[in-house]
Coordinates of C-alpha atoms in Angstrom, one line a residue:
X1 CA -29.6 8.1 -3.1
X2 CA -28.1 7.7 -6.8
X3 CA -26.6 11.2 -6.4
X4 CA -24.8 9.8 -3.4
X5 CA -23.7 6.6 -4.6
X6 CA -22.2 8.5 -8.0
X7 CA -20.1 11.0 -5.6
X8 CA -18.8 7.8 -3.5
X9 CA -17.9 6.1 -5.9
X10 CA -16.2 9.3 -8.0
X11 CA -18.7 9.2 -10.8
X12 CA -19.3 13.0 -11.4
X13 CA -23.1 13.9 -12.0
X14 CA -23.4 17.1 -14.1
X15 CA -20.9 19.6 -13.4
X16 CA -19.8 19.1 -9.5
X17 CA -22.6 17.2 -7.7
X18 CA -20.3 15.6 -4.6
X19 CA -22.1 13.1 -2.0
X20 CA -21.4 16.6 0.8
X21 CA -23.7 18.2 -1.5
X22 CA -26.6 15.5 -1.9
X23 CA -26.2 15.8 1.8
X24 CA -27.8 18.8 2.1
X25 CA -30.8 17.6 0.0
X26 CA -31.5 14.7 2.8
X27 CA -34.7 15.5 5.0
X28 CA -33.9 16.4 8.7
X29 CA -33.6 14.0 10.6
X30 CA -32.1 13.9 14.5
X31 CA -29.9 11.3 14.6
X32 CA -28.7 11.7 10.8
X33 CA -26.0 14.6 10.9
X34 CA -23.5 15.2 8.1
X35 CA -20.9 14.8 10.4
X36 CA -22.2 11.0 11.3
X37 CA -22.7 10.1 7.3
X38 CA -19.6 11.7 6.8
X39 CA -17.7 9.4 9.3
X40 CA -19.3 6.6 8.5
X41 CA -18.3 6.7 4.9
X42 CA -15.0 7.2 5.5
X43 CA -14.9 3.8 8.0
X44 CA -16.9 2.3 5.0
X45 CA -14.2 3.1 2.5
X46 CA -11.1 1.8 4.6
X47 CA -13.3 -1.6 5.3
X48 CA -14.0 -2.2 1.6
X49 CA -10.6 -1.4 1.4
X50 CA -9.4 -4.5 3.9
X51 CA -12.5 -6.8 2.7
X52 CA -10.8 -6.4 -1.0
X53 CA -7.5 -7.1 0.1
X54 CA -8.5 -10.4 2.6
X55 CA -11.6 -11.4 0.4
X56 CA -11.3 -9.9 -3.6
X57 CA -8.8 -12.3 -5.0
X58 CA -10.6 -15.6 -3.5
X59 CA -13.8 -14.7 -3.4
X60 CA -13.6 -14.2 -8.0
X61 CA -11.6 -17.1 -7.9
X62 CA -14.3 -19.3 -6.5
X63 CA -17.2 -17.2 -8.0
X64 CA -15.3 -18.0 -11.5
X65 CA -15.3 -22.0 -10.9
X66 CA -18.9 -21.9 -10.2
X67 CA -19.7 -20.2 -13.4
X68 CA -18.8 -23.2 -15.1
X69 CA -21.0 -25.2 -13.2
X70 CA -24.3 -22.7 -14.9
X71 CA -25.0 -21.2 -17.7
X72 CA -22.5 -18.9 -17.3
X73 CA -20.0 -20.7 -18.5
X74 CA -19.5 -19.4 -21.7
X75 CA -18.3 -15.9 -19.8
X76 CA -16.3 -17.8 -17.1
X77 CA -14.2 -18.7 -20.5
X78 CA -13.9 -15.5 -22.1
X79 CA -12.7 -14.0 -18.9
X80 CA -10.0 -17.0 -18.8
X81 CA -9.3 -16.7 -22.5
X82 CA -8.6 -12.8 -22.1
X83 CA -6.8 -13.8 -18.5
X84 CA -4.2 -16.3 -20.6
X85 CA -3.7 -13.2 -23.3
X86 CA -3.2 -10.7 -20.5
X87 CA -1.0 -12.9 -18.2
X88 CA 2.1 -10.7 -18.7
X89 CA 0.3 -6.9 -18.4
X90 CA 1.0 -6.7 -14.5
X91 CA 5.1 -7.1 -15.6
X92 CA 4.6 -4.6 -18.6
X93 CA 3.6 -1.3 -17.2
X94 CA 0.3 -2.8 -16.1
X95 CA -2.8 -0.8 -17.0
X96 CA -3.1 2.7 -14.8
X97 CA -6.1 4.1 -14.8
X98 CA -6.0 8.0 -13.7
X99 CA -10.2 7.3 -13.3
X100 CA -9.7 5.1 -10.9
X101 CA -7.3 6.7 -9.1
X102 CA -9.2 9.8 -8.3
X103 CA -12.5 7.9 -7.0
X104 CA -14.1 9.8 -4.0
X105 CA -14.0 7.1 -2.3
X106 CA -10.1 7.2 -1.8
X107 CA -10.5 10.8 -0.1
X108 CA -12.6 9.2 2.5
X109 CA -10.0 6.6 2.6
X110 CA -7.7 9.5 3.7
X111 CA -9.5 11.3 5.9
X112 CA -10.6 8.4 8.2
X113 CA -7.0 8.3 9.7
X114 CA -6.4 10.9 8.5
X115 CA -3.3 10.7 6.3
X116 CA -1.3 13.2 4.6
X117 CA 2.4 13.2 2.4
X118 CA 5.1 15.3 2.9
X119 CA 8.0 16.4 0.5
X120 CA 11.5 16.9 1.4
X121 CA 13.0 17.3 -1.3
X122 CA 12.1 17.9 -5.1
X123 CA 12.8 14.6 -7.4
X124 CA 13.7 15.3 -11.0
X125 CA 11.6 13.2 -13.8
X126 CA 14.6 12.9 -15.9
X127 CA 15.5 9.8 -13.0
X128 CA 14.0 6.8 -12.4
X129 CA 13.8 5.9 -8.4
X130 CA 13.1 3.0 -6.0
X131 CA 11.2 4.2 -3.0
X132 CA 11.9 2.3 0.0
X133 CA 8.7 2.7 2.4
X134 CA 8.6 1.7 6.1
X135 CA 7.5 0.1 8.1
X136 CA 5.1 -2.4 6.5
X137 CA 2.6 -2.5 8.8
X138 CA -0.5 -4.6 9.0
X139 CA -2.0 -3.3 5.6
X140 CA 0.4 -0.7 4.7
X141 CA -2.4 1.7 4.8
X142 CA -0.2 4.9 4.0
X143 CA 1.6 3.4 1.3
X144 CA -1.5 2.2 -0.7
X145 CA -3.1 5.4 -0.5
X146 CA -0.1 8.0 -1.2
X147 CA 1.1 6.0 -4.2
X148 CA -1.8 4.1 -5.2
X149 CA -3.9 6.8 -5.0
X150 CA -4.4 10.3 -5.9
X151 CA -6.0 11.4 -2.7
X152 CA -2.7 12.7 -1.1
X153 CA -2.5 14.6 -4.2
X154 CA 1.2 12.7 -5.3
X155 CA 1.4 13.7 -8.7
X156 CA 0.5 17.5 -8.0
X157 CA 3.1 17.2 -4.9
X158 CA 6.2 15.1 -7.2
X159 CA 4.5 16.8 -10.6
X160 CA 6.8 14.3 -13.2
X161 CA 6.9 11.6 -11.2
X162 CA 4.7 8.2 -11.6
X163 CA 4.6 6.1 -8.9
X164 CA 4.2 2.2 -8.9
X165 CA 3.4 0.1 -5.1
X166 CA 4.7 -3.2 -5.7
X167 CA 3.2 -6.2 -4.0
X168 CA 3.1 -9.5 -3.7
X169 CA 3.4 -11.0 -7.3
X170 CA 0.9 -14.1 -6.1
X171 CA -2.1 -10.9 -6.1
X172 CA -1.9 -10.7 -10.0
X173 CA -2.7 -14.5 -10.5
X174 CA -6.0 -13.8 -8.9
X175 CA -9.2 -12.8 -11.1
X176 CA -10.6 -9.6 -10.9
X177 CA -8.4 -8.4 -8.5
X178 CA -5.8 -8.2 -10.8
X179 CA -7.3 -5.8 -12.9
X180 CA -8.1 -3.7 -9.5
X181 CA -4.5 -3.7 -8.4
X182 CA -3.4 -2.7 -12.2
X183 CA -5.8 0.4 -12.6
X184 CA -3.9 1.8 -9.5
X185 CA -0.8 1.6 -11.0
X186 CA 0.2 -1.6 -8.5
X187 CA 2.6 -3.5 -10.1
X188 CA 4.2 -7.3 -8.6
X189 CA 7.5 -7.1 -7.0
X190 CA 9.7 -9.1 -8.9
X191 CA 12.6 -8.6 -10.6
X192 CA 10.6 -8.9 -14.1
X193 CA 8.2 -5.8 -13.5
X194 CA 10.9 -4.1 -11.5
X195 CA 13.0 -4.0 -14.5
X196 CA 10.5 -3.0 -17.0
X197 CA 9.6 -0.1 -15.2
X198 CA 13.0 1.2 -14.6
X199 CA 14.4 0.2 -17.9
X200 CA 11.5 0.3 -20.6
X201 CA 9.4 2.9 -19.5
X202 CA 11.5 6.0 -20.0
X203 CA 11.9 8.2 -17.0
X204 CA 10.3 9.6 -14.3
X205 CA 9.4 6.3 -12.8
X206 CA 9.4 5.6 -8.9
X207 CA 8.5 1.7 -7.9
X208 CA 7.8 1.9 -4.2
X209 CA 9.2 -1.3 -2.5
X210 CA 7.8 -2.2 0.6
X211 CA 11.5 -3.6 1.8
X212 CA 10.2 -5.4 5.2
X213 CA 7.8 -7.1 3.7
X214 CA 5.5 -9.5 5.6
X215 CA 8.6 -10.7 7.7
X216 CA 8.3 -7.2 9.0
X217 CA 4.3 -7.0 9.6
X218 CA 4.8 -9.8 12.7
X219 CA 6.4 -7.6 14.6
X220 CA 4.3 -4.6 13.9
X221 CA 2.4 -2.9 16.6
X222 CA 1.6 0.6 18.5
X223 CA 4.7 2.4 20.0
X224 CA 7.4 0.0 17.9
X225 CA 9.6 1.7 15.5
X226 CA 11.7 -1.5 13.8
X227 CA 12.4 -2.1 10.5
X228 CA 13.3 -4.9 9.0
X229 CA 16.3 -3.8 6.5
X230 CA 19.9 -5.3 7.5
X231 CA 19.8 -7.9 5.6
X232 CA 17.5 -6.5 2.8
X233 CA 20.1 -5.3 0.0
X234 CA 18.5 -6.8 -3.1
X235 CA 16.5 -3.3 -3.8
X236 CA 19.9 -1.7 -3.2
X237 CA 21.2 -4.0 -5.8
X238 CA 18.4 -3.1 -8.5
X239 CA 18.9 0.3 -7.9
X240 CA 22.7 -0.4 -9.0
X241 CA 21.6 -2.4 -12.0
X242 CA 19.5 0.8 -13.3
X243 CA 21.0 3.2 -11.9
X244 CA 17.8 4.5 -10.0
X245 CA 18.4 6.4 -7.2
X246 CA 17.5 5.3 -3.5
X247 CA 14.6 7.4 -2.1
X248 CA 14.0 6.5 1.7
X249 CA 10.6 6.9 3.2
X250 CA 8.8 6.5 6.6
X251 CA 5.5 6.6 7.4
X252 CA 4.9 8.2 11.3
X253 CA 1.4 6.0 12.7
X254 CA 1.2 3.4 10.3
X255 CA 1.9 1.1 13.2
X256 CA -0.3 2.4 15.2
X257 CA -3.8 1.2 13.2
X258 CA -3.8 -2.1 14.7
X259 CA -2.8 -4.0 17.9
X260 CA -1.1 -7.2 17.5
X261 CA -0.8 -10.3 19.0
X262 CA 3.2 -10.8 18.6
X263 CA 4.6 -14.5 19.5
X264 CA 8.4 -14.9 20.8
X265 CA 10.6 -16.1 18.6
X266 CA 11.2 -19.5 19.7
X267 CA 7.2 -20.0 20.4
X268 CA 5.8 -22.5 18.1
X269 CA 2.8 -19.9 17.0
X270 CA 6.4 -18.0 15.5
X271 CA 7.1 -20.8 13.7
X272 CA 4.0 -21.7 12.5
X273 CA 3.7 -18.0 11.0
X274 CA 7.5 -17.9 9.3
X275 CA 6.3 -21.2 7.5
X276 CA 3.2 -20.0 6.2
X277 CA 4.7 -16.9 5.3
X278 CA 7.1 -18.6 3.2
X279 CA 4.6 -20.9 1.3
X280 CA 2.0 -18.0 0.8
X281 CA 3.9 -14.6 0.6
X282 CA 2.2 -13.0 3.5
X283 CA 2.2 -13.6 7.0
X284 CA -0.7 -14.6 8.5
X285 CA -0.9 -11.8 11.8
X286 CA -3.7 -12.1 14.6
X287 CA -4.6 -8.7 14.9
X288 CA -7.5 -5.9 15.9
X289 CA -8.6 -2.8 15.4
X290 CA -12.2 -1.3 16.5
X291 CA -15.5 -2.3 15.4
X292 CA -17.8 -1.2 12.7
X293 CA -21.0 -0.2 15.0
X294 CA -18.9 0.3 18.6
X295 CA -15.7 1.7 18.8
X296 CA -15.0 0.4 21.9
X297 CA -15.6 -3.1 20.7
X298 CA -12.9 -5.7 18.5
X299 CA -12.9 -5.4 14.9
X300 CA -11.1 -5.2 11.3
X301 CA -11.2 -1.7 11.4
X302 CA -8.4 0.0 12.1
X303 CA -8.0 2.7 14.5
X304 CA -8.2 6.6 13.8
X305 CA -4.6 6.7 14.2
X306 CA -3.0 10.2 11.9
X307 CA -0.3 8.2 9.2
X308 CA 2.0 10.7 7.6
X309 CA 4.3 9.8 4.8
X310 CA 7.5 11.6 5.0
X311 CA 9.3 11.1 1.6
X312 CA 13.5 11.7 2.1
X313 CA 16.5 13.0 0.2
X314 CA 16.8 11.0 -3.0
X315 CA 20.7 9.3 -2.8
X316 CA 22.2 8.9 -6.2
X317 CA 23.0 5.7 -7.6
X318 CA 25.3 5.4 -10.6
X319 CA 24.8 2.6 -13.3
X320 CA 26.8 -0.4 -12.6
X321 CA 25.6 -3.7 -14.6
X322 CA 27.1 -6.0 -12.4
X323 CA 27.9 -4.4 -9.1
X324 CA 30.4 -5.8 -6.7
X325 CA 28.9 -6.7 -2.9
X326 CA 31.1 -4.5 -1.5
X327 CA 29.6 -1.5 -3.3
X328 CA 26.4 -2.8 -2.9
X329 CA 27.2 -3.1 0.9
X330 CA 28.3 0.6 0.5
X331 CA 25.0 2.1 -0.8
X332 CA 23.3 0.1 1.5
X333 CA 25.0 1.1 4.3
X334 CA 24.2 4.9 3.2
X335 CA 20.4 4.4 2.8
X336 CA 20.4 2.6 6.2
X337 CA 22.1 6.0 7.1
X338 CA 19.3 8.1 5.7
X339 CA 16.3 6.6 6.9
X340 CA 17.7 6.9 10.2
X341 CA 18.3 10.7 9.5
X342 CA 14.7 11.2 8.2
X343 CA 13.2 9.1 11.3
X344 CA 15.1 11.2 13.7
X345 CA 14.3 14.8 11.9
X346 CA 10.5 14.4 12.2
X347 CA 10.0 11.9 14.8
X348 CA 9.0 14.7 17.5
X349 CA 6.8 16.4 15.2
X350 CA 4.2 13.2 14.8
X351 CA 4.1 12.3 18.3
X352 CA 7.1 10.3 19.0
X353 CA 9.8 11.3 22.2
X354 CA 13.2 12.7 21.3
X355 CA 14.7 9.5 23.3
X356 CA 12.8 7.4 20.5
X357 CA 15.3 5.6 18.1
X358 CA 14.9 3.8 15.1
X359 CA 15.7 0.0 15.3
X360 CA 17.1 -1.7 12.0
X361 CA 16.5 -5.3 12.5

């Protein structure tokens, strides 16, 4: 059982124990096949994937004010001291840890849907770039794992290139998770950390912007391909301002892990969920996947639904310190132009109908 737990988990034991081989040490048992361990573990890695994301952050919070109500207090206060020293790490590089980034665990991650990345085009590490990933969906499962992972293999596939998913800013206020989101090379998506990357960092830099956000994740669901882009143009602006170049990319299936309830747009349950996603950052989404024990049942887990991440044609961007909204309007209209090239190139080969469009909302 330890030898399994150390290859979940990535922790290597001598010189390439794996949790497939500790398998074949189990006894024989009928209903225990490797198949069966094998799938389980990979729907066990995407749910402690979803429990971090919907439980980490407040879950250390509140652990952290009971502390000082025991004995513990005195390491409740270290942790805040070195929290108040650290505050500005997540806009600074954060802290990447390569370790962390190869766990095990993030291969079963993959394989569950499964999900793969593909290259169009090579990207030079003497540029910086801004990655603009659609759609969002629910947990933006293929973005998370091809950029804040090494399971799809990214650096091997871009070899030069160093790729920081940038979420919501509010995440790196949070104990614990914090330092989670860091080691995978997560920065927040602000204008701060944005800038530090592109500017301070040297080159070879891609910050992947989710540009949709969680306005986009309400209206996610099977069988829709939106985006919501028209009147996103402050990446395009960035870009501008460092002179990164525009890299478009579409993930095929990553609306197709969860089924949403999605409200009209004059409902007061639409309302309700603008305004919350205004105060918090995220939009709170009433939404299902399978469950844990029965698949035919309601759950958080999502469904085994392929996601492939098809990375475009890089558009260069010169360096203009204070660009001019019509220019800005220009590049804009050019990425718009691209993404719509790339969704219509590989749309039949993941499932979708020739007749299928891409709608830019």
């Amino acid at each position: 059982m330890k030898t399994i737990l150390a290859a979940y988990f990535g922790v290597k034991k001598g010189s390439g124990s794996s949790i497939l081989s500790a398998l074949h040490d189990l006894p024989s048992v009928p209903w225990l096949t490797q198949s069966k361990i094998v799938k389980h573990l990979q729907m066990i890695s995407v749910l402690q994937f979803v429990i971090t994301f919907l439980a980490m952050g407040i879950g250390c919070s509140l652990l952290l004010i009971y502390m000082f109500c025991t004995d513990c207090w005195v390491i409740a206060s270290i942790y805040i001291a070195w929290l108040i020293y650290d505050w500005n790490t997540p806009n600074e590089g954060g802290r990447r840890s390569s370790w962390v980034r190869n766990w095990t665990v993030w291969k079963y991650f993959r394989d569950y849907f499964p999900i793969r990345l593909i290259k169009t085009h090579n990207l030079l590490p003497s540029r910086n770039y801004i990655f603009g990933y659609h759609p969002h969906g629910i947990f933006c499962f293929g973005g998370f794992c091809n950029f804040g992972t090494e399971a799809t293999g990214f650096s091997k596939i871009f070899p030069g290139i160093k790729p920081s998913l940038a979420t919501l800013a509010g995440n790196f206020r949070l104990p614990v998770l914090r330092e989670y989101l860091m080691s995978g090379g997560i920065c927040p998506v602000n204008r701060n950390s944005i800038d530090y990357l592109l500017s301070r960092n040297g080159t070879g830099n891609a910050v992947v912007i989710v540009i949709g956000g969680a306005a986009e994740s309400l209206d996610c669901a099977p069988g829709v391909n939106s985006v919501t882009l028209k009147k996103r143009k402050g990446f395009v602006k960035l870009a501008l301002k460092q002179g990164a170049d525009l890299v478009p990319v579409y993930s095929f299936g990553e609306n197709e892990a969860y089924k949403q309830l999605i409200f009209d747009d004059d409902s007061w349950w639409r309302t309700i969920q603008k305004r919350l996603q205004k105060m918090l950052g995220f939009a709170p989404c009433l939404f299902h996947g399978c469950g844990l024990f029965y698949p035919e049942s309601w759950g958080i887990v999502p469904y085994c639904k392929p996601i492939t991440t098809v990375v475009g044609e890089p558009i260069t961007v010169p360096k203009i310190e204070e660009p001019s909204q019509d220019v800005i309007d220009m590049y804009h209209a050019m990425y718009i132009r691209s993404l719509k090239s790339l969704f219509d190139n590989y749309k039949t080969r993941f499932g979708l109908n020739e007749s299928d469009t891409l709608q830019i909302q």
